[in-house]
Amino acid sequence: MTSGTTTEPELACPIAPVVDLVFSRWTTPILWALNEYGRQRFVELARRITTITPKVLTQRLRQLERDGLVVRTYHAEVPPRVEYEISDLGRSLAPLFAHLAEWSAANLDKVERARQEHDATQRGSGPQ
């Protein structure tokens, strides 16, 4: 036990702020789509990420723009056109996403097996 001092979670785990920033519910699919398919209009993004609501997509895009991960370009034409693209800062996450995709391909089936084994032993052990 320590001397009663507590460490802020961000200091105890230096990647926590990055995880909060990049891996929130809709950030990853938005950044992935912009990195994979390039500059897109709102409707194109909504079509690619079919389970996100327009309201949430708008909120996430605004936050990603504020965080510097997405660039929003407004074209003053008739009708007005807005496009979104991943920024250089956002693109710098591509190697991280690639490593996670490799890990997923190699390990998600193992995670599923572990879950099934765990659930089977929990059913057989009765109330805890």
PDB file of C-alpha atoms in Angstrom:
ATOM      1  CA  MET A   1       0.000   0.000   0.000  1.00  0.00           C
ATOM      2  CA  THR A   2       1.265   3.509  -0.750  1.00  0.00           C
ATOM      3  CA  SER A   3       1.468   6.456   1.606  1.00  0.00           C
ATOM      4  CA  GLY A   4      -2.030   7.706   0.877  1.00  0.00           C
ATOM      5  CA  THR A   5      -1.196   9.682  -2.238  1.00  0.00           C
ATOM      6  CA  THR A   6      -3.177   8.934  -5.333  1.00  0.00           C
ATOM      7  CA  THR A   7      -1.964   9.099  -8.878  1.00  0.00           C
ATOM      8  CA  GLU A   8      -4.194  10.558 -11.532  1.00  0.00           C
ATOM      9  CA  PRO A   9      -5.216   7.822 -14.016  1.00  0.00           C
ATOM     10  CA  GLU A  10      -3.632   9.794 -16.866  1.00  0.00           C
ATOM     11  CA  LEU A  11      -0.283   9.713 -15.058  1.00  0.00           C
ATOM     12  CA  ALA A  12      -0.590   6.081 -14.001  1.00  0.00           C
ATOM     13  CA  CYS A  13      -1.295   5.057 -17.601  1.00  0.00           C
ATOM     14  CA  PRO A  14       0.255   7.441 -20.132  1.00  0.00           C
ATOM     15  CA  ILE A  15      -1.805   6.071 -23.028  1.00  0.00           C
ATOM     16  CA  ALA A  16      -5.168   6.705 -21.323  1.00  0.00           C
ATOM     17  CA  PRO A  17      -5.644  10.170 -22.894  1.00  0.00           C
ATOM     18  CA  VAL A  18      -4.868   8.743 -26.344  1.00  0.00           C
ATOM     19  CA  VAL A  19      -7.327   5.897 -25.844  1.00  0.00           C
ATOM     20  CA  ASP A  20     -10.000   8.387 -24.752  1.00  0.00           C
ATOM     21  CA  LEU A  21      -9.269  10.600 -27.758  1.00  0.00           C
ATOM     22  CA  VAL A  22      -8.967   8.015 -30.503  1.00  0.00           C
ATOM     23  CA  PHE A  23     -11.033   5.060 -29.370  1.00  0.00           C
ATOM     24  CA  SER A  24     -14.270   6.655 -28.317  1.00  0.00           C
ATOM     25  CA  ARG A  25     -17.367   4.962 -29.744  1.00  0.00           C
ATOM     26  CA  TRP A  26     -17.461   6.523 -33.229  1.00  0.00           C
ATOM     27  CA  THR A  27     -14.036   8.096 -33.659  1.00  0.00           C
ATOM     28  CA  THR A  28     -12.314   4.997 -34.970  1.00  0.00           C
ATOM     29  CA  PRO A  29     -14.820   4.181 -37.755  1.00  0.00           C
ATOM     30  CA  ILE A  30     -14.874   7.833 -38.883  1.00  0.00           C
ATOM     31  CA  LEU A  31     -11.085   8.121 -39.004  1.00  0.00           C
ATOM     32  CA  TRP A  32     -10.805   4.710 -40.658  1.00  0.00           C
ATOM     33  CA  ALA A  33     -13.283   5.685 -43.381  1.00  0.00           C
ATOM     34  CA  LEU A  34     -11.585   9.014 -44.042  1.00  0.00           C
ATOM     35  CA  ASN A  35      -8.155   7.379 -44.143  1.00  0.00           C
ATOM     36  CA  GLU A  36      -9.292   4.537 -46.426  1.00  0.00           C
ATOM     37  CA  TYR A  37     -11.535   6.455 -48.821  1.00  0.00           C
ATOM     38  CA  GLY A  38     -10.194  10.009 -48.673  1.00  0.00           C
ATOM     39  CA  ARG A  39     -12.156  13.258 -48.627  1.00  0.00           C
ATOM     40  CA  GLN A  40     -15.890  12.722 -48.229  1.00  0.00           C
ATOM     41  CA  ARG A  41     -19.094  14.614 -47.802  1.00  0.00           C
ATOM     42  CA  PHE A  42     -21.266  14.068 -44.741  1.00  0.00           C
ATOM     43  CA  VAL A  43     -23.724  11.873 -46.666  1.00  0.00           C
ATOM     44  CA  GLU A  44     -20.906   9.657 -47.949  1.00  0.00           C
ATOM     45  CA  LEU A  45     -19.620   9.118 -44.419  1.00  0.00           C
ATOM     46  CA  ALA A  46     -23.126   8.374 -43.159  1.00  0.00           C
ATOM     47  CA  ARG A  47     -23.542   5.750 -45.908  1.00  0.00           C
ATOM     48  CA  ARG A  48     -20.253   4.081 -44.988  1.00  0.00           C
ATOM     49  CA  ILE A  49     -20.973   4.036 -41.245  1.00  0.00           C
ATOM     50  CA  THR A  50     -24.569   2.882 -41.436  1.00  0.00           C
ATOM     51  CA  THR A  51     -25.197   2.466 -37.710  1.00  0.00           C
ATOM     52  CA  ILE A  52     -24.346   6.043 -36.685  1.00  0.00           C
ATOM     53  CA  THR A  53     -27.112   8.629 -36.420  1.00  0.00           C
ATOM     54  CA  PRO A  54     -26.720  11.967 -38.242  1.00  0.00           C
ATOM     55  CA  LYS A  55     -26.734  13.805 -34.912  1.00  0.00           C
ATOM     56  CA  VAL A  56     -23.911  11.703 -33.487  1.00  0.00           C
ATOM     57  CA  LEU A  57     -21.922  11.877 -36.733  1.00  0.00           C
ATOM     58  CA  THR A  58     -22.178  15.676 -36.637  1.00  0.00           C
ATOM     59  CA  GLN A  59     -21.043  15.756 -32.991  1.00  0.00           C
ATOM     60  CA  ARG A  60     -18.100  13.425 -33.593  1.00  0.00           C
ATOM     61  CA  LEU A  61     -16.962  15.291 -36.715  1.00  0.00           C
ATOM     62  CA  ARG A  62     -17.024  18.583 -34.789  1.00  0.00           C
ATOM     63  CA  GLN A  63     -14.985  17.053 -31.974  1.00  0.00           C
ATOM     64  CA  LEU A  64     -12.507  15.484 -34.394  1.00  0.00           C
ATOM     65  CA  GLU A  65     -12.116  18.832 -36.139  1.00  0.00           C
ATOM     66  CA  ARG A  66     -11.533  20.517 -32.767  1.00  0.00           C
ATOM     67  CA  ASP A  67      -8.949  17.842 -31.859  1.00  0.00           C
ATOM     68  CA  GLY A  68      -7.115  18.450 -35.143  1.00  0.00           C
ATOM     69  CA  LEU A  69      -7.729  14.951 -36.507  1.00  0.00           C
ATOM     70  CA  VAL A  70     -10.196  15.981 -39.233  1.00  0.00           C
ATOM     71  CA  VAL A  71     -10.255  18.956 -41.586  1.00  0.00           C
ATOM     72  CA  ARG A  72     -13.623  20.425 -42.568  1.00  0.00           C
ATOM     73  CA  THR A  73     -13.780  22.368 -45.835  1.00  0.00           C
ATOM     74  CA  TYR A  74     -16.761  24.561 -46.633  1.00  0.00           C
ATOM     75  CA  HIS A  75     -17.328  25.375 -50.307  1.00  0.00           C
ATOM     76  CA  ALA A  76     -19.438  28.526 -50.749  1.00  0.00           C
ATOM     77  CA  GLU A  77     -21.348  27.450 -53.820  1.00  0.00           C
ATOM     78  CA  VAL A  78     -24.977  26.786 -54.628  1.00  0.00           C
ATOM     79  CA  PRO A  79     -25.896  24.486 -53.021  1.00  0.00           C
ATOM     80  CA  PRO A  80     -23.211  24.776 -50.322  1.00  0.00           C
ATOM     81  CA  ARG A  81     -20.884  21.806 -50.030  1.00  0.00           C
ATOM     82  CA  VAL A  82     -18.934  20.612 -47.004  1.00  0.00           C
ATOM     83  CA  GLU A  83     -16.213  17.974 -47.180  1.00  0.00           C
ATOM     84  CA  TYR A  84     -14.264  16.192 -44.473  1.00  0.00           C
ATOM     85  CA  GLU A  85     -10.827  14.685 -44.694  1.00  0.00           C
ATOM     86  CA  ILE A  86      -8.369  13.218 -42.281  1.00  0.00           C
ATOM     87  CA  SER A  87      -5.630  15.642 -41.250  1.00  0.00           C
ATOM     88  CA  ASP A  88      -1.930  14.866 -41.201  1.00  0.00           C
ATOM     89  CA  LEU A  89      -2.242  14.432 -37.443  1.00  0.00           C
ATOM     90  CA  GLY A  90      -5.119  11.992 -37.935  1.00  0.00           C
ATOM     91  CA  ARG A  91      -3.205  10.192 -40.678  1.00  0.00           C
ATOM     92  CA  SER A  92      -0.316   9.699 -38.269  1.00  0.00           C
ATOM     93  CA  LEU A  93      -2.593   7.192 -36.482  1.00  0.00           C
ATOM     94  CA  ALA A  94      -2.684   4.902 -39.550  1.00  0.00           C
ATOM     95  CA  PRO A  95       0.197   2.671 -38.348  1.00  0.00           C
ATOM     96  CA  LEU A  96      -1.559   2.230 -35.014  1.00  0.00           C
ATOM     97  CA  PHE A  97      -4.778   1.222 -36.786  1.00  0.00           C
ATOM     98  CA  ALA A  98      -2.813  -1.156 -39.040  1.00  0.00           C
ATOM     99  CA  HIS A  99      -1.250  -2.862 -36.010  1.00  0.00           C
ATOM    100  CA  LEU A 100      -4.643  -3.170 -34.356  1.00  0.00           C
ATOM    101  CA  ALA A 101      -6.108  -4.662 -37.537  1.00  0.00           C
ATOM    102  CA  GLU A 102      -3.273  -7.232 -37.620  1.00  0.00           C
ATOM    103  CA  TRP A 103      -3.851  -8.051 -33.954  1.00  0.00           C
ATOM    104  CA  SER A 104      -7.575  -8.419 -34.598  1.00  0.00           C
ATOM    105  CA  ALA A 105      -7.040 -10.801 -37.491  1.00  0.00           C
ATOM    106  CA  ALA A 106      -4.682 -12.945 -35.436  1.00  0.00           C
ATOM    107  CA  ASN A 107      -6.476 -12.882 -32.095  1.00  0.00           C
ATOM    108  CA  LEU A 108     -10.194 -12.103 -32.165  1.00  0.00           C
ATOM    109  CA  ASP A 109     -11.063 -15.776 -32.645  1.00  0.00           C
ATOM    110  CA  LYS A 110      -8.985 -16.544 -29.527  1.00  0.00           C
ATOM    111  CA  VAL A 111     -10.898 -13.900 -27.590  1.00  0.00           C
ATOM    112  CA  GLU A 112     -14.200 -15.410 -28.709  1.00  0.00           C
ATOM    113  CA  ARG A 113     -13.057 -18.918 -27.657  1.00  0.00           C
ATOM    114  CA  ALA A 114     -11.933 -17.589 -24.275  1.00  0.00           C
ATOM    115  CA  ARG A 115     -15.327 -15.939 -23.776  1.00  0.00           C
ATOM    116  CA  GLN A 116     -17.165 -19.123 -24.658  1.00  0.00           C
ATOM    117  CA  GLU A 117     -14.992 -21.181 -22.306  1.00  0.00           C
ATOM    118  CA  HIS A 118     -15.449 -18.642 -19.524  1.00  0.00           C
ATOM    119  CA  ASP A 119     -19.218 -18.489 -20.002  1.00  0.00           C
ATOM    120  CA  ALA A 120     -19.444 -22.296 -20.027  1.00  0.00           C
ATOM    121  CA  THR A 121     -17.554 -22.554 -16.720  1.00  0.00           C
ATOM    122  CA  GLN A 122     -19.649 -19.782 -15.171  1.00  0.00           C
ATOM    123  CA  ARG A 123     -22.899 -21.545 -16.093  1.00  0.00           C
ATOM    124  CA  GLY A 124     -21.633 -24.744 -14.504  1.00  0.00           C
ATOM    125  CA  SER A 125     -20.421 -23.177 -11.258  1.00  0.00           C
ATOM    126  CA  GLY A 126     -23.755 -21.879  -9.976  1.00  0.00           C
ATOM    127  CA  PRO A 127     -24.362 -18.568  -8.184  1.00  0.00           C
ATOM    128  CA  GLN A 128     -21.299 -16.650  -7.059  1.00  0.00           C
TER     129      GLN A 128
END
